[in-house]
mmCIF file with all atom_site columns, C-alpha atoms in Angstrom:
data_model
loop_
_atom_site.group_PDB
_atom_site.id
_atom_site.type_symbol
_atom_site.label_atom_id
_atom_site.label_alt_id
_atom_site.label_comp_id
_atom_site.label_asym_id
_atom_site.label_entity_id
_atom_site.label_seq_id
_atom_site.pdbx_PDB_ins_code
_atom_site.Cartn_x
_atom_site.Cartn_y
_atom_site.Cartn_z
_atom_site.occupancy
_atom_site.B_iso_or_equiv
_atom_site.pdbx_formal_charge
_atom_site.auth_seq_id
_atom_site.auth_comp_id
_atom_site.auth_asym_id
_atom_site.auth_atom_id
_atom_site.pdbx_PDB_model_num
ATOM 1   C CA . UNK A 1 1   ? -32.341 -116.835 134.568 1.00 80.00 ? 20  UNK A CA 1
ATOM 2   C CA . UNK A 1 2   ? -33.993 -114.413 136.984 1.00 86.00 ? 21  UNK A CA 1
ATOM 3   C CA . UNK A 1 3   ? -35.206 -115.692 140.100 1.00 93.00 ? 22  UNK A CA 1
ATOM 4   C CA . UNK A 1 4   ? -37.167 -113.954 142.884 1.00 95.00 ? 23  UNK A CA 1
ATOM 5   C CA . UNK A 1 5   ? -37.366 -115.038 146.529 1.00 96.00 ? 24  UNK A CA 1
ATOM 6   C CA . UNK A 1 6   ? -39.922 -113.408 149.304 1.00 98.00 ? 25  UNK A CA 1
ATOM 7   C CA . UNK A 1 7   ? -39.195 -113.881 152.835 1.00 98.00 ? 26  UNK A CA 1
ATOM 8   C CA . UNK A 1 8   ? -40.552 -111.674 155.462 1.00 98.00 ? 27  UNK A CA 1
ATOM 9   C CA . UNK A 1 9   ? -43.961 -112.781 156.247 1.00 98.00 ? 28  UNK A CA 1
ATOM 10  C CA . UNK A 1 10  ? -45.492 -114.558 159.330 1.00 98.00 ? 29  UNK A CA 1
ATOM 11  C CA . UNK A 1 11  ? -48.280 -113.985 161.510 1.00 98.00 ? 30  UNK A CA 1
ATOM 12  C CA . UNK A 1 12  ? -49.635 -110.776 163.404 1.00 98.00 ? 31  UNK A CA 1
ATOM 13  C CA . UNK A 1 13  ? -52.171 -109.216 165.054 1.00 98.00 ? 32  UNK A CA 1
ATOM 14  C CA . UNK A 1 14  ? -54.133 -105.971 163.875 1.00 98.00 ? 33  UNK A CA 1
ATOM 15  C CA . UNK A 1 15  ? -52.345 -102.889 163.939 1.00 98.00 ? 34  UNK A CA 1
ATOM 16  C CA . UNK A 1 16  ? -48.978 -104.930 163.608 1.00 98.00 ? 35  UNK A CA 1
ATOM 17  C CA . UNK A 1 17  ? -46.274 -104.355 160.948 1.00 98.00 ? 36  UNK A CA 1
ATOM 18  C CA . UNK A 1 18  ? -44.307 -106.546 158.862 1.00 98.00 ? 37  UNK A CA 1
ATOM 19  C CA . UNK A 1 19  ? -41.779 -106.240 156.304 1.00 98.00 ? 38  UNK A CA 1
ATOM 20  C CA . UNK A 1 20  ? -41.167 -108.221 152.941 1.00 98.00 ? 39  UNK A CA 1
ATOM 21  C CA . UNK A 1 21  ? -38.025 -109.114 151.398 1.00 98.00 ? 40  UNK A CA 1
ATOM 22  C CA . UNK A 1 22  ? -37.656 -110.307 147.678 1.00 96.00 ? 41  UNK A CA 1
ATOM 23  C CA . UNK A 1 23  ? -34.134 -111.147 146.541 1.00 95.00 ? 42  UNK A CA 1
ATOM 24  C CA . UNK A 1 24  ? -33.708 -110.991 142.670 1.00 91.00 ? 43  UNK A CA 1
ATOM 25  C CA . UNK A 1 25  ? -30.614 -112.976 141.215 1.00 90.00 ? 44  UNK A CA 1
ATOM 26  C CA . UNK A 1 26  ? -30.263 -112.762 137.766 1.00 83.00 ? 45  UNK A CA 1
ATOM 27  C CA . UNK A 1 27  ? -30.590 -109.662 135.486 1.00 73.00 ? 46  UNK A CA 1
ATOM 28  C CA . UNK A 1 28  ? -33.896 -107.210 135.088 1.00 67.00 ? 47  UNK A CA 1
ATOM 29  C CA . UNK A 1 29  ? -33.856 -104.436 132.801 1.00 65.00 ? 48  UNK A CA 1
ATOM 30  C CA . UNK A 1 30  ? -33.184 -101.339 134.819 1.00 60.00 ? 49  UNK A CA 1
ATOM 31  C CA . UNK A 1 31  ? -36.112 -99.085  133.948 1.00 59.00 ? 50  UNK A CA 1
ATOM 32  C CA . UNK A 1 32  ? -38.675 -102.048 134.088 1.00 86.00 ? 51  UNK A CA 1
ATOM 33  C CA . UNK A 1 33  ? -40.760 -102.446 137.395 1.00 92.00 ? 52  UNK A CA 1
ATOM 34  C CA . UNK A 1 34  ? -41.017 -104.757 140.474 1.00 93.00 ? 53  UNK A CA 1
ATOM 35  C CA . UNK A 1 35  ? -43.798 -105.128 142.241 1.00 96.00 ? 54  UNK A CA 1
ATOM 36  C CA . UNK A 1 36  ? -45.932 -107.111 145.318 1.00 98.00 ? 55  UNK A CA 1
ATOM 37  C CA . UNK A 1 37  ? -49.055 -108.711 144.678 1.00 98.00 ? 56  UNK A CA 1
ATOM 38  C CA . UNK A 1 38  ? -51.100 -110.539 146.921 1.00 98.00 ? 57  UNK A CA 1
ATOM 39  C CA . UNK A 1 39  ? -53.968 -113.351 146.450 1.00 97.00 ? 58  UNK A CA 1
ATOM 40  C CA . UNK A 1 40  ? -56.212 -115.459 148.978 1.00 95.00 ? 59  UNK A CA 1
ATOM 41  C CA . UNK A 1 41  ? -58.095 -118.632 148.301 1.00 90.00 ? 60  UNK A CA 1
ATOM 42  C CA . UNK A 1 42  ? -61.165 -118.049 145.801 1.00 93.00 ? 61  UNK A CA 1
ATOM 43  C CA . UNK A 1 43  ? -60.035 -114.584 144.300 1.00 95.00 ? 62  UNK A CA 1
ATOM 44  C CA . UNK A 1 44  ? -57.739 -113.295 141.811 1.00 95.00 ? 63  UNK A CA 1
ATOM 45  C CA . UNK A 1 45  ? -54.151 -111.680 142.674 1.00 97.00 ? 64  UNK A CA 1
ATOM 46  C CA . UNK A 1 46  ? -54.466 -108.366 142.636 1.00 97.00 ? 65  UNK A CA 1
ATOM 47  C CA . UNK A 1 47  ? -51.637 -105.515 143.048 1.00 98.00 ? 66  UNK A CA 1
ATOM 48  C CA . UNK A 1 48  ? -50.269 -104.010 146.191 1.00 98.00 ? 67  UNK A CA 1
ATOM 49  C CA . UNK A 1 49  ? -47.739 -101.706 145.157 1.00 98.00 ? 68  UNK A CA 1
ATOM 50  C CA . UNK A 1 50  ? -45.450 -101.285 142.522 1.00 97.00 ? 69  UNK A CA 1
ATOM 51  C CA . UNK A 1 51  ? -41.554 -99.799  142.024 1.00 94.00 ? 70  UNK A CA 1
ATOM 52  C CA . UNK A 1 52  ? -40.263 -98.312  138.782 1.00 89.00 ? 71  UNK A CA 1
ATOM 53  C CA . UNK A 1 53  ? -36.256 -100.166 139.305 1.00 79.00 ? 72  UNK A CA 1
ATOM 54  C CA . UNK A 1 54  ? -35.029 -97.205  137.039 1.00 76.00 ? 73  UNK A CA 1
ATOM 55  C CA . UNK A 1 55  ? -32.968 -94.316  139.553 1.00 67.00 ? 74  UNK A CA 1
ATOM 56  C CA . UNK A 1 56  ? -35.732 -91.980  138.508 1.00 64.00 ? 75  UNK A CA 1
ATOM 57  C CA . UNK A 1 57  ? -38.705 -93.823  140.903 1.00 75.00 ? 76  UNK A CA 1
ATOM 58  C CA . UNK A 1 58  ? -42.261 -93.990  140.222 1.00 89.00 ? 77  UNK A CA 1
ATOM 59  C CA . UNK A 1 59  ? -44.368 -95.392  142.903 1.00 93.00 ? 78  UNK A CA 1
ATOM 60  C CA . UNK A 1 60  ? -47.557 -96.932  142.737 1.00 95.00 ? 79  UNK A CA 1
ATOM 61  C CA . UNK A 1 61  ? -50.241 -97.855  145.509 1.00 97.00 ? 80  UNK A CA 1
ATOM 62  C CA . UNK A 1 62  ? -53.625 -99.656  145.547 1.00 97.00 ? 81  UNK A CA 1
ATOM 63  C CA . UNK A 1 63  ? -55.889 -97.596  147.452 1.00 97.00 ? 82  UNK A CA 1
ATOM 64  C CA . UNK A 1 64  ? -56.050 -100.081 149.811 1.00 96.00 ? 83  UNK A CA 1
ATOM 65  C CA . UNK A 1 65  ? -52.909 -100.131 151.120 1.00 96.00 ? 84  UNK A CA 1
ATOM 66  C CA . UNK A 1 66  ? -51.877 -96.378  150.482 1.00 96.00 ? 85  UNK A CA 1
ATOM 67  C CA . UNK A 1 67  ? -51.053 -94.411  153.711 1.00 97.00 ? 86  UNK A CA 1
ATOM 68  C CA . UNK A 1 68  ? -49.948 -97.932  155.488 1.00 98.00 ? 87  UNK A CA 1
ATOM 69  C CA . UNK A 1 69  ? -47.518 -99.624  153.100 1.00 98.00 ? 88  UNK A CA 1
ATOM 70  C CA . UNK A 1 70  ? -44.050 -98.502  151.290 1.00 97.00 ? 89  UNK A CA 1
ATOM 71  C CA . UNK A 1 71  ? -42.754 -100.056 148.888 1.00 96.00 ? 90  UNK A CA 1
ATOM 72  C CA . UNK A 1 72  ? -38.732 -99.917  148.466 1.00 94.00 ? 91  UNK A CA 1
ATOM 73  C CA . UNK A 1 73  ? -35.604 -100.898 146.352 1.00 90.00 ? 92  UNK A CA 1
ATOM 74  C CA . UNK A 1 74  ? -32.082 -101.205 146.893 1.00 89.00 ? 93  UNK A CA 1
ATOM 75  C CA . UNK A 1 75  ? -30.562 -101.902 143.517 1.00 84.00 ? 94  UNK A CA 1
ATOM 76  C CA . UNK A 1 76  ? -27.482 -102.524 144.838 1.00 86.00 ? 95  UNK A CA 1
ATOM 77  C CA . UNK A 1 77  ? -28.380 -105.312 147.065 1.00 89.00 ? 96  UNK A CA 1
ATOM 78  C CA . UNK A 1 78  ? -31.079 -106.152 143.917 1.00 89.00 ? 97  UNK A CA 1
ATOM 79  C CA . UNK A 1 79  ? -33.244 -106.552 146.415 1.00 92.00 ? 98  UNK A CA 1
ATOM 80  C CA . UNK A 1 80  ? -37.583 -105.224 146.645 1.00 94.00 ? 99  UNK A CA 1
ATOM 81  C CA . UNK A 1 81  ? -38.895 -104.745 150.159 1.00 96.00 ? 100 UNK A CA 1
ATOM 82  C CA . UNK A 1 82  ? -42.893 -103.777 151.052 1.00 98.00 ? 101 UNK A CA 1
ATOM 83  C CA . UNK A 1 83  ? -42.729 -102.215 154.622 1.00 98.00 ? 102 UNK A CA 1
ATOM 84  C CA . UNK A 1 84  ? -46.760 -102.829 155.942 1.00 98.00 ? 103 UNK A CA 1
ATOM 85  C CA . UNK A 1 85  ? -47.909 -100.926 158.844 1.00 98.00 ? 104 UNK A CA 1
ATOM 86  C CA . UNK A 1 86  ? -51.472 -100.673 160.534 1.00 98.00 ? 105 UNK A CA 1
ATOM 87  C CA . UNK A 1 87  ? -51.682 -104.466 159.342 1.00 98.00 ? 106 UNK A CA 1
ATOM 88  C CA . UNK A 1 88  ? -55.844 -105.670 159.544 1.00 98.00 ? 107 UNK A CA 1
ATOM 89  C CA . UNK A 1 89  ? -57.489 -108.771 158.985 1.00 97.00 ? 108 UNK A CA 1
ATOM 90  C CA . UNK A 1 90  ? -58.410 -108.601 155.479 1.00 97.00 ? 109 UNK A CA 1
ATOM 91  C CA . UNK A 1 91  ? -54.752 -108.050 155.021 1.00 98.00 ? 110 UNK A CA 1
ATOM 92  C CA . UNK A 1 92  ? -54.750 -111.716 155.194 1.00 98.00 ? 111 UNK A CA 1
ATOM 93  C CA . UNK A 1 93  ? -53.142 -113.824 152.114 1.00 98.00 ? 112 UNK A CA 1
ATOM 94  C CA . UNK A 1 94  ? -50.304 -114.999 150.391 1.00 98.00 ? 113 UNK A CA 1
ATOM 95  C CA . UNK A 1 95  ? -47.966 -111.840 149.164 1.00 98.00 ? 114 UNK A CA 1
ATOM 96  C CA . UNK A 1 96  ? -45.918 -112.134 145.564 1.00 98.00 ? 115 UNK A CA 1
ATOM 97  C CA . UNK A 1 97  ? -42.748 -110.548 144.508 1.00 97.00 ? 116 UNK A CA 1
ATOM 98  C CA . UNK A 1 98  ? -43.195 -109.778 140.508 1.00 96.00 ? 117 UNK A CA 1
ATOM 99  C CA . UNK A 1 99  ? -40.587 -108.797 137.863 1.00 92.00 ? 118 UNK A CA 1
ATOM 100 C CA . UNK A 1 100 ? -39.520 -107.332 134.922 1.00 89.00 ? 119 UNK A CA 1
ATOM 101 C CA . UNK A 1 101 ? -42.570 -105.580 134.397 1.00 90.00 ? 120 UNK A CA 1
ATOM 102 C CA . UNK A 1 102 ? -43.475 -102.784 132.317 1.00 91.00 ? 121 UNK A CA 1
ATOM 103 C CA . UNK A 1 103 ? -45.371 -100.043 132.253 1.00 92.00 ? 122 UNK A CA 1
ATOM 104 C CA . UNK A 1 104 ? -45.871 -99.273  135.688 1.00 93.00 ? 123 UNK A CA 1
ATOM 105 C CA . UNK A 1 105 ? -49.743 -98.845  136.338 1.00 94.00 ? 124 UNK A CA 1
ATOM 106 C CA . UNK A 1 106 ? -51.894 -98.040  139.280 1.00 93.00 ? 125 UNK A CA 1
ATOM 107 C CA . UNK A 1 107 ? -53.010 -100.228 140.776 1.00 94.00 ? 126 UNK A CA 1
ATOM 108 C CA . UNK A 1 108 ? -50.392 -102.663 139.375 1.00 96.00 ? 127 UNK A CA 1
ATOM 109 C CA . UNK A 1 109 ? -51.630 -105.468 136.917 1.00 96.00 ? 128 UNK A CA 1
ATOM 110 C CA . UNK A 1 110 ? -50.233 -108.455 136.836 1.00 96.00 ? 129 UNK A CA 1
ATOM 111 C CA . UNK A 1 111 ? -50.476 -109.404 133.068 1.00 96.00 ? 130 UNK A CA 1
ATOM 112 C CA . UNK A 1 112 ? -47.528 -106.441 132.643 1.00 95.00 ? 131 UNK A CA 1
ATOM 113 C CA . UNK A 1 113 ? -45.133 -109.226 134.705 1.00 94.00 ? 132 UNK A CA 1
ATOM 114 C CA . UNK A 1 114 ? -42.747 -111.826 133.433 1.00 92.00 ? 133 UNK A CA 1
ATOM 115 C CA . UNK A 1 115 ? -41.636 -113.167 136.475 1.00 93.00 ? 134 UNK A CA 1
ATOM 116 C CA . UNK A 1 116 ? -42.804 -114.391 140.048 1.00 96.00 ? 135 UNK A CA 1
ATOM 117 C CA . UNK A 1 117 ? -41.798 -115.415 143.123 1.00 97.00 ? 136 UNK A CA 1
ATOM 118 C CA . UNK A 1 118 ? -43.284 -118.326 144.677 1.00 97.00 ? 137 UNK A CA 1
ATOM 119 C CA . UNK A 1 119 ? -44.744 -116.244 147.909 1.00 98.00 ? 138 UNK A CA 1
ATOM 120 C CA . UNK A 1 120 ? -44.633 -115.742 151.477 1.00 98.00 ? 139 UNK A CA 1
ATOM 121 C CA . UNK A 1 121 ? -48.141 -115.730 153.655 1.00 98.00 ? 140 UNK A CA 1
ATOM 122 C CA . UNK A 1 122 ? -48.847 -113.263 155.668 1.00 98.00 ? 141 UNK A CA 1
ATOM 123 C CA . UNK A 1 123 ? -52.324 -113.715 158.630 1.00 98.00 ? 142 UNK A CA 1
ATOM 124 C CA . UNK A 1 124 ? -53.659 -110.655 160.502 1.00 98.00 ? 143 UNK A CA 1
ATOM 125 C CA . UNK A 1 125 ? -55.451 -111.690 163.338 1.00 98.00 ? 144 UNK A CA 1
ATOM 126 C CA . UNK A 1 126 ? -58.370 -109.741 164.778 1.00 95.00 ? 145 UNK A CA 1
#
């Protein structure tokens, strides 16, 4: 049974920088995709960034978050990491590991995922 769980988030100010942490126990197919996903109150999740877990990577970015956020793997430790930098307000919300995913699309969707973590909030104060 796969599980993932996100640690990592917390509360900043703008311009801060956090960084995620999703541990996966359990087995994913290597050449599926991980991703992060984030939703507030009201709205529908939508995709962050997304990590082809295959050793040939393929990255993919909402626009969004592209020039401030890295996604990352270490298979070995089967762990997913989302480094966020230049952190603002509307940054705000609750932030979602996702697995065994395929294809990898961009921005990622999240009817491609089979499994979820149960989330980790992250606030960016003005």
């Amino acid at each position: 049974q796969v599980q993932l769980v996100e640690s990592g988030g917390g509360s900043v100010q703008a311009g801060g920088s956090l960084r995620l942490i999703c541990k996966v126990s359990g087995f994913i197919e290597s050449r599926k995709v991980m991703g992060w996903f984030r939703q507030v109150p009201g709205k529908e999740r939508e995709g962050v960034a997304a990590i082809e877990t295959a050793e040939t990577t393929t990255l993919s970015y909402a626009d969004f978050v592209k020039g401030r956020f890295t996604i990352s793997k270490d298979n070995n430790k089967n762990t997913l990491y989302l480094q966020m930098n230049e952190l603002k307000p509307e940054d705000t919300g609750m932030y979602y590991c996702a697995g065994d995913g395929y294809p990898l699309t961009e921005p990622p969707i999240a009817e491609v995922f089979h499994y979820w973590g149960h989330g980790t909030q992250v606030t960016v104060s003005s």
